[in-house]
C-alpha angles and dihedrals in degrees: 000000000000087000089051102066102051092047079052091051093041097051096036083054087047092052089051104044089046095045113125127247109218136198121211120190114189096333094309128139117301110253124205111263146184121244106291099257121214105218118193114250099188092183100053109088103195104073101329094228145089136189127233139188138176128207134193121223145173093261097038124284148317125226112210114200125176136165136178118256140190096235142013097256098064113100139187089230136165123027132325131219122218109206106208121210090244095058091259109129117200113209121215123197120219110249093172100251103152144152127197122185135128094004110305128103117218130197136183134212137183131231126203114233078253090065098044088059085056096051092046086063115037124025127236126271100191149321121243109204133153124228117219131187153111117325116222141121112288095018134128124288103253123188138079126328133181113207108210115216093243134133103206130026096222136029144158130260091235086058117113103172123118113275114188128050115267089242097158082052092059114043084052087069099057 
């Protein structure tokens, strides 16, 4: 029985740290996806963060971006630019896949198998995207933003830890 219990614990840690992160798009069926990333966007006042995930699919890959806003008629809308480490950008066109609830917006993008093999080398620098929406008072900030692949705002220079998130990782393992 004392064996028992940490072979329990082991297995049930195992299950955890291997269990798959999926992407939907309008009830299809769920893709295979990285950890949802939560890039720093220091010019957008209204949380400063946005959320990204990437996806693999048969026909290449999905971009998911989402970002909190102050009322339901603001959109993430037109394309989107990725900014690779290596200088490379990788343009997305808007195909109007979007989702709105709780106050998020979420759009999706596609990638060409081309552009996968680029992710899966190289990780990704920053998205370029622009915020639309209704003006009023007390409205969303709507423009153009660019989301910086960084885990903290702020560090030391003394600190040598890793700073950005390993994309082109995984998205390999996918």
């Amino acid at each position: 029985m004392n064996i028992k219990l940490p072979l329990f614990v082991l297995l049930l840690i195992s299950t955890i740290m291997t269990a798959q992160q999926t992407i939907t798009v309008n009830g299809s069926k769920p893709f295979p996806a990285t950890q949802e990333y939560t890039f720093i966007c220091e010019k957008y006042a209204y949380t400063g963060e946005t959320k990204v995930q990437i996806a693999k699919t048969e026909k290449g890959g999905i971009l998911k971006l989402s970002i909190a806003t102050a009322n339901d008629k603001a959109r993430i809308s037109g394309g989107v630019y990725v900014d690779l480490a290596n200088g490379d950008v990788i343009p997305c066109v808007d195909k109007n896949v979007k989702e709105s609830a709780d106050g998020t917006t979420t759009s999706y993008y596609y990638f060409t198998p081309a552009e996968i093999l680029k992710l899966k080398k190289t990780d990704i620098k920053s998205i370029r995207f622009i915020i639309v929406g209704g003006s009023n008072t007390f409205g969303n900030q709507t423009g153009y933003f660019t989301t910086v692949n960084k885990m903290e705002y702020f560090s030391t220079a003394y600190d040598t830890s890793k700073k950005s998130y390993d994309t082109a990782k995984e998205i390999s393992a996918l």
